[in-house]
Amino acid sequence: MDKTYDPHTIEQYWYRTWEERGYFAPRPARPGAGSFCIMIPPPNVTGSLHMGHAFQDTLMDTLVRYHRMRGDATLWQAGSDHAGIATQMVVERQLAGEGNDRISLGRERFIERVWQWKAESGNAISGQLRRLGASLDWSRERFTMDRGLSRAVREVFVRLHDDGLIYRGKRLVNWDPVLETAISDLEVVAQEERGHLWHLRYPLAGSDGGPTAEYLVVATTRPETMLGDTAVAVHPEDERYRHLIGQRVCLPLTGRLIPVIGDDYVDPEFGTGCVKITPGHDFNDYAVGQRHSLPLINVFTPDARINDQAPEAYRGLDRFAARERIVGDLRAQGLLEAVTDHTLMVPRGDRTGEILEPYLTDQWFVRVKPLAEPAIAAVERGDIRFVPGNWARTYFEWMRNIEDWCISRQIWWGHRIPAWYDPQGNIYVGRSEAEARRRGGLPDEVSLEQDHDVLDTWFSSALWPFSTLGWPEQTEELRRFYPTSVLVTGFDIIFFWVARMIMMGLRFTGEVPFHDIYIHGLVRDSDGQKMSKSKGNVLDPIDLIDGIDLESLVVKRTRGLMQPQMAHSIEKATRRHFPQGIPAFGTDALRFTFAALASTGRDIRFDLNRVEGYRNFCNKIWNAARYVLMNAEGQDLGTDTEGRCLSQAERWVLSRLSRTIDAVHEHIAGYRFDLMAHALYEFVWDEYCDWYLELSKATLHDADAEPRSRRGTRHTLVRVLDSILRLLHPLMPFITEEIWQRAAPMLADSGHRPETICLQAYPEPGELVRDEAAEQEMDWVMGFILGLRRIRGEMDIAPGRPLPVLLQDADRRSRERVDAHRAYLDTLGRVESIRFITRGESPPQAATALLGRMKILVPMAGLIDTRAELQRLDRQMTKLRQDLERTQRKLANESFVQKAPAQVVDKERGKLDSLRQSLDELQAQRERIAALD
RNA sequence: GGGUGCUUAGCUCAGCUGGGAGAGCAUCGCCCUUACAAGGCGAAUGUCGGGGGUUCGAGUCCCUCAGCACCCACCA
């Protein structure tokens, strides 16, 4: 093995090998095991892997590899999403670059073009997932627009329509005037923005219908919509205006007469207490209009210009140009009373960022309430569990107030709605035109035209857990893997995706789509900022794996910005944050970092120092393995327990390993990847490397050690390493495989050559025995060595310098232990000699460490200065005294002694005794040294 | 306006059903000891956001205040 761990040389090789050998395809469950399935949240075909994906996919892969090793029939379903609007926008941008556009290309050719683009670059993300080590079953990869999934989409649409749960209706919807499509409520992001409140005068109409000198003042944030006003509303109880209800006002600029109505939607406290009502361009006004049977006038074209319903002067003007013109005209006529600053919530499209318009159009909707009820019940019953559990509240909150879902989109890329129209405009729904015709009893002569709209992308995503398994066919995979085990996803798509999967899953399979929903947090940058291209703070996971030099990173971050003027500050920040660029950390280090940061679903700040730390951990494992191989490869490990003798150190490390195994299982069952990573890190570094490997040297370097002991040690080194590799494999697949290939043959029965760690058994609780006795023995040994190290460290004695050691007040047990563990003490403590001080003998001036009753003394002559030792003792005693006082106070409290459990009280008493004793010993020692000085 | 979460060592965060405040990184010493300097050994570090309550006992439970973050919502 090379001296230094180099991730690059091993990762790509192993992934290719695993995939070629088909390790990721589900295998029959081992006896006693079950099945396990995760559906990958399908990434957009437009996408490339970002930190959120890398985080999420690491967690999923960890679960998947863990279950695969435990022998479950395991499927991690691969696939991607057609991402209608996002993908269409990408290809349209491409066309624009060629001086072309989708309209002149035509629908059919445009869609061909999207497919072509999908084929070329749509696989970028799957390549990146491979780099991440994600053990997806690529042989079953699906796409939301492939044949099978399209069939499932049509099936669901038709069935919901037949059941009256999908309908077509004319409604006010959120309209994106750039894309010229409707979008769902969820795709609207409301942003607080600074704007104005315009106070407009609407003259009251006289008996002749002409304007009078009196007027009502309405306050509005959108003066341009006044062209579509059909009423002015006041609160019915408002003393100021009550008497005007039923009268009419002259709508300026149009000359139309509109009524004054009373409606308690109006808040008399806000603005002027008079509200202009524009049912065609405001959701609230629409509702008011319905209540009062007001006409609805649409004054906008689909791209938000003024249409022909408005006075000629404004026609064709963009909505914002129209605003200026209208305000100007009103001012000129003396009808603008005031303009005040006002912050308001502006609805923008999540894709285009454009201000949306409420717009009256024909759309398709899903009637969601009947679907939501069982979906709520499933979570209430516990058939589905959110982890962490508090997300269930968010889910309930939304599901209980859910509105119908607008599923039609006026774009081209997506599942075309399976509905056809005859020349009279009658609707025929079917799985195909032929079926629609048959079901409608239409003769062939009648021409039918399919609906031009496509479905919301989330409609097909909602079917993902069962459509990918072959539904509506009752396939073997569906039987075996549905309901799936767990969904791993971010909180941001609970409404978009999670809730809808639950609704559709229950409706069409009668079962929940998954049992657990693990919600993870957002990956932020080291300052806690959201990562985004426009902020220029994104990290590409691949750059963390392979490394990237500063110049390339700067180029990458500043290229193709929406706001090119940001480039300079982004460059500056990047140079400050990464003066050396980013070193190559390797996939395993990155994965381990994600796991270690994944605590209880809260957002994580991604810090390069953390990755570096875990890269070092990889190196640690690598070097530990080198040590083990050096000492065991080709050596005699003993063929059976007869041929091996296990010392206390061996028993100890195996006992500690068994605790670690338990902890790992417990943590992964609770989705505490951070604790899992932490438990393994601690065992490997602190116990296996820092203690056991060092302890093993005592045996292996001892020329007098028995062959059986040496075999026991060698065997244990390899055996524990093997377990460590298996335990870590789900988190760090590459380095564990690489090392395991070398380590495993040493343990294998001759003739049986294991192929891959991916399919090895995961260490299970109960495989090893807890050995309390060995743990106690080694605690004593470590205490001894730590005492010496502390003296050495605090006295600045070089680690290599052998120390003469005197032991005072050693009881029989301690004498036996010194004898039994002498080799460990000599090797790890760098002990030159040990001598027991006899009773009555007065010890020389020495630095002291306390081990129970026994005092470990290092004579100071020539080594230590007295002053420093006195200070050292004082420090220790101060600590003990504080502890002692607290304990005394506690025990002096009668209520405590009476009311606290006896166990707790006893513990405090025991503590008091040992504290007193230690303090006495140290005090005596201090006096001795002080006296000798 | 409604809801959720957060506040613990210089930084990033653990701390489960209430019983002696922890980790990593950073810092400071001593060491290139034959697995590893991407390392070893040792050290220092906290009115657990403020206040109140329950309790023998509160970082942990309850109330309250403050600050921060996020989600939802139709005040023109």
GROMACS .gro file of C-alpha atoms in nm, chain A residues 678-868:
model
  191
  678HIS     CA    1  -1.924   1.009   1.542
  679ALA     CA    2  -1.936   0.669   1.709
  680LEU     CA    3  -1.727   0.517   1.434
  681TYR     CA    4  -1.482   0.804   1.426
  682GLU     CA    5  -1.423   0.775   1.796
  683PHE     CA    6  -1.383   0.401   1.799
  684VAL     CA    7  -1.148   0.396   1.504
  685TRP     CA    8  -0.932   0.687   1.600
  686ASP     CA    9  -0.936   0.698   1.978
  687GLU     CA   10  -0.968   0.335   2.066
  688TYR     CA   11  -0.846   0.123   1.779
  689CYS     CA   12  -0.564   0.346   1.653
  690ASP     CA   13  -0.455   0.541   1.956
  691TRP     CA   14  -0.481   0.257   2.202
  692TYR     CA   15  -0.511  -0.083   2.051
  693LEU     CA   16  -0.256  -0.045   1.773
  694GLU     CA   17  -0.009   0.088   2.026
  695LEU     CA   18  -0.090  -0.190   2.269
  696SER     CA   19  -0.039  -0.448   1.998
  697LYS     CA   20   0.317  -0.330   1.957
  698ALA     CA   21   0.388  -0.447   2.309
  699THR     CA   22   0.315  -0.802   2.203
  700LEU     CA   23   0.444  -0.793   1.848
  701HIS     CA   24   0.771  -0.626   1.933
  702ASP     CA   25   0.833  -0.848   2.230
  703ALA     CA   26   1.076  -1.115   2.125
  704ASP     CA   27   0.974  -1.326   2.423
  705ALA     CA   28   0.603  -1.321   2.351
  706GLU     CA   29   0.443  -1.658   2.301
  707PRO     CA   30   0.349  -1.753   1.944
  708ARG     CA   31  -0.010  -1.798   2.056
  709SER     CA   32  -0.022  -1.446   2.189
  710ARG     CA   33   0.130  -1.305   1.874
  711ARG     CA   34  -0.122  -1.494   1.663
  712GLY     CA   35  -0.401  -1.366   1.885
  713THR     CA   36  -0.284  -1.011   1.843
  714ARG     CA   37  -0.236  -1.036   1.469
  715HIS     CA   38  -0.571  -1.199   1.429
  716THR     CA   39  -0.742  -0.936   1.638
  717LEU     CA   40  -0.576  -0.655   1.446
  718VAL     CA   41  -0.714  -0.795   1.123
  719ARG     CA   42  -1.046  -0.900   1.266
  720VAL     CA   43  -1.124  -0.559   1.412
  721LEU     CA   44  -1.002  -0.386   1.098
  722ASP     CA   45  -1.236  -0.603   0.897
  723SER     CA   46  -1.528  -0.504   1.120
  724ILE     CA   47  -1.434  -0.139   1.102
  725LEU     CA   48  -1.432  -0.154   0.724
  726ARG     CA   49  -1.772  -0.320   0.712
  727LEU     CA   50  -1.915  -0.076   0.961
  728LEU     CA   51  -1.781   0.220   0.768
  729HIS     CA   52  -1.859   0.093   0.422
  730PRO     CA   53  -2.205   0.254   0.395
  731LEU     CA   54  -2.047   0.589   0.473
  732MET     CA   55  -1.715   0.547   0.294
  733PRO     CA   56  -1.759   0.292   0.022
  734PHE     CA   57  -1.435   0.339  -0.170
  735ILE     CA   58  -1.158   0.335   0.084
  736THR     CA   59  -1.324   0.051   0.270
  737GLU     CA   60  -1.345  -0.163  -0.042
  738GLU     CA   61  -0.986  -0.089  -0.137
  739ILE     CA   62  -0.848  -0.187   0.201
  740TRP     CA   63  -1.086  -0.473   0.252
  741GLN     CA   64  -0.963  -0.637  -0.066
  742ARG     CA   65  -0.625  -0.668   0.099
  743ALA     CA   66  -0.744  -0.742   0.450
  744ALA     CA   67  -1.024  -0.989   0.392
  745PRO     CA   68  -0.815  -1.271   0.238
  746MET     CA   69  -0.627  -1.301   0.566
  747LEU     CA   70  -0.949  -1.402   0.739
  748ALA     CA   71  -1.106  -1.601   0.458
  749ASP     CA   72  -1.123  -1.975   0.458
  750SER     CA   73  -0.879  -2.113   0.209
  751GLY     CA   74  -1.041  -2.164  -0.128
  752HIS     CA   75  -1.314  -1.912  -0.059
  753ARG     CA   76  -1.232  -1.576  -0.205
  754PRO     CA   77  -1.487  -1.307  -0.118
  755GLU     CA   78  -1.561  -1.069  -0.402
  756THR     CA   79  -1.665  -0.736  -0.260
  757ILE     CA   80  -1.733  -0.566   0.066
  758CYS     CA   81  -2.059  -0.433  -0.079
  759LEU     CA   82  -2.223  -0.769  -0.029
  760GLN     CA   83  -2.056  -0.874   0.294
  761ALA     CA   84  -2.255  -0.908   0.613
  762TYR     CA   85  -2.285  -0.597   0.824
  763PRO     CA   86  -2.155  -0.653   1.178
  764GLU     CA   87  -2.452  -0.735   1.395
  765PRO     CA   88  -2.513  -0.681   1.766
  766GLY     CA   89  -2.439  -0.988   1.968
  767GLU     CA   90  -2.160  -1.114   1.745
  768LEU     CA   91  -1.907  -1.029   2.007
  769VAL     CA   92  -1.901  -1.054   2.381
  770ARG     CA   93  -1.894  -0.763   2.617
  771ASP     CA   94  -1.600  -0.816   2.844
  772GLU     CA   95  -1.646  -0.594   3.147
  773ALA     CA   96  -1.346  -0.747   3.320
  774ALA     CA   97  -1.115  -0.669   3.034
  775GLU     CA   98  -1.253  -0.316   3.016
  776GLN     CA   99  -1.177  -0.267   3.383
  777GLU     CA  100  -0.829  -0.406   3.346
  778MET     CA  101  -0.754  -0.180   3.055
  779ASP     CA  102  -0.905   0.119   3.230
  780TRP     CA  103  -0.643   0.065   3.495
  781VAL     CA  104  -0.367   0.030   3.237
  782MET     CA  105  -0.477   0.344   3.059
  783GLY     CA  106  -0.504   0.532   3.384
  784PHE     CA  107  -0.147   0.437   3.460
  785ILE     CA  108  -0.021   0.546   3.122
  786LEU     CA  109  -0.227   0.865   3.120
  787GLY     CA  110  -0.085   0.956   3.458
  788LEU     CA  111   0.266   0.923   3.324
  789ARG     CA  112   0.182   1.112   3.006
  790ARG     CA  113   0.035   1.396   3.202
  791ILE     CA  114   0.345   1.429   3.411
  792ARG     CA  115   0.552   1.419   3.098
  793GLY     CA  116   0.337   1.672   2.917
  794GLU     CA  117   0.308   1.916   3.201
  795MET     CA  118   0.673   1.889   3.291
  796ASP     CA  119   0.783   1.917   2.929
  797ILE     CA  120   0.966   1.589   2.939
  798ALA     CA  121   1.036   1.456   2.591
  799PRO     CA  122   0.804   1.170   2.499
  800GLY     CA  123   1.097   0.952   2.405
  801ARG     CA  124   1.279   0.980   2.734
  802PRO     CA  125   1.236   0.664   2.944
  803LEU     CA  126   1.117   0.730   3.295
  804PRO     CA  127   1.204   0.556   3.618
  805VAL     CA  128   0.882   0.497   3.809
  806LEU     CA  129   0.821   0.439   4.179
  807LEU     CA  130   0.490   0.307   4.309
  808GLN     CA  131   0.371   0.392   4.655
  809ASP     CA  132   0.080   0.242   4.848
  810ALA     CA  133   0.023  -0.028   4.591
  811ASP     CA  134  -0.215  -0.296   4.714
  812ARG     CA  135  -0.191  -0.657   4.613
  813ARG     CA  136  -0.424  -0.611   4.318
  814SER     CA  137  -0.218  -0.328   4.183
  815ARG     CA  138   0.102  -0.526   4.220
  816GLU     CA  139  -0.055  -0.808   4.022
  817ARG     CA  140  -0.169  -0.570   3.758
  818VAL     CA  141   0.170  -0.410   3.722
  819ASP     CA  142   0.309  -0.754   3.674
  820ALA     CA  143   0.045  -0.866   3.428
  821HIS     CA  144   0.053  -0.553   3.215
  822ARG     CA  145   0.417  -0.466   3.244
  823ALA     CA  146   0.473  -0.489   2.871
  824TYR     CA  147   0.196  -0.236   2.801
  825LEU     CA  148   0.326   0.001   3.066
  826ASP     CA  149   0.681  -0.019   2.935
  827THR     CA  150   0.587   0.030   2.573
  828LEU     CA  151   0.317   0.295   2.596
  829GLY     CA  152   0.445   0.466   2.907
  830ARG     CA  153   0.809   0.458   2.805
  831VAL     CA  154   0.894   0.326   3.145
  832GLU     CA  155   1.259   0.267   3.222
  833SER     CA  156   1.207   0.089   3.551
  834ILE     CA  157   0.937   0.025   3.810
  835ARG     CA  158   1.002  -0.017   4.178
  836PHE     CA  159   0.756  -0.058   4.466
  837ILE     CA  160   0.829   0.160   4.761
  838THR     CA  161   0.825  -0.040   5.077
  839ARG     CA  162   0.626   0.064   5.380
  840GLY     CA  163   0.822   0.305   5.590
  841GLU     CA  164   1.054   0.398   5.309
  842SER     CA  165   1.040   0.768   5.246
  843PRO     CA  166   1.008   0.841   4.878
  844PRO     CA  167   1.230   1.089   4.700
  845GLN     CA  168   1.102   1.413   4.565
  846ALA     CA  169   0.883   1.320   4.270
  847ALA     CA  170   0.600   1.419   4.039
  848THR     CA  171   0.285   1.234   4.125
  849ALA     CA  172  -0.010   1.081   3.953
  850LEU     CA  173  -0.286   0.913   4.147
  851LEU     CA  174  -0.434   0.584   4.037
  852GLY     CA  175  -0.697   0.486   4.289
  853ARG     CA  176  -0.501   0.460   4.615
  854MET     CA  177  -0.173   0.402   4.444
  855LYS     CA  178   0.063   0.686   4.375
  856ILE     CA  179   0.272   0.681   4.062
  857LEU     CA  180   0.589   0.870   4.130
  858VAL     CA  181   0.842   1.000   3.884
  859PRO     CA  182   1.153   1.108   4.076
  860MET     CA  183   1.229   1.465   4.000
  861ALA     CA  184   1.600   1.475   4.028
  862GLY     CA  185   1.727   1.617   3.708
  863LEU     CA  186   1.389   1.598   3.542
  864ILE     CA  187   1.146   1.829   3.702
  865ASP     CA  188   1.150   2.153   3.884
  866THR     CA  189   0.974   2.161   4.217
  867ARG     CA  190   0.786   2.480   4.159
  868ALA     CA  191   0.618   2.343   3.850
   0.00000   0.00000   0.00000
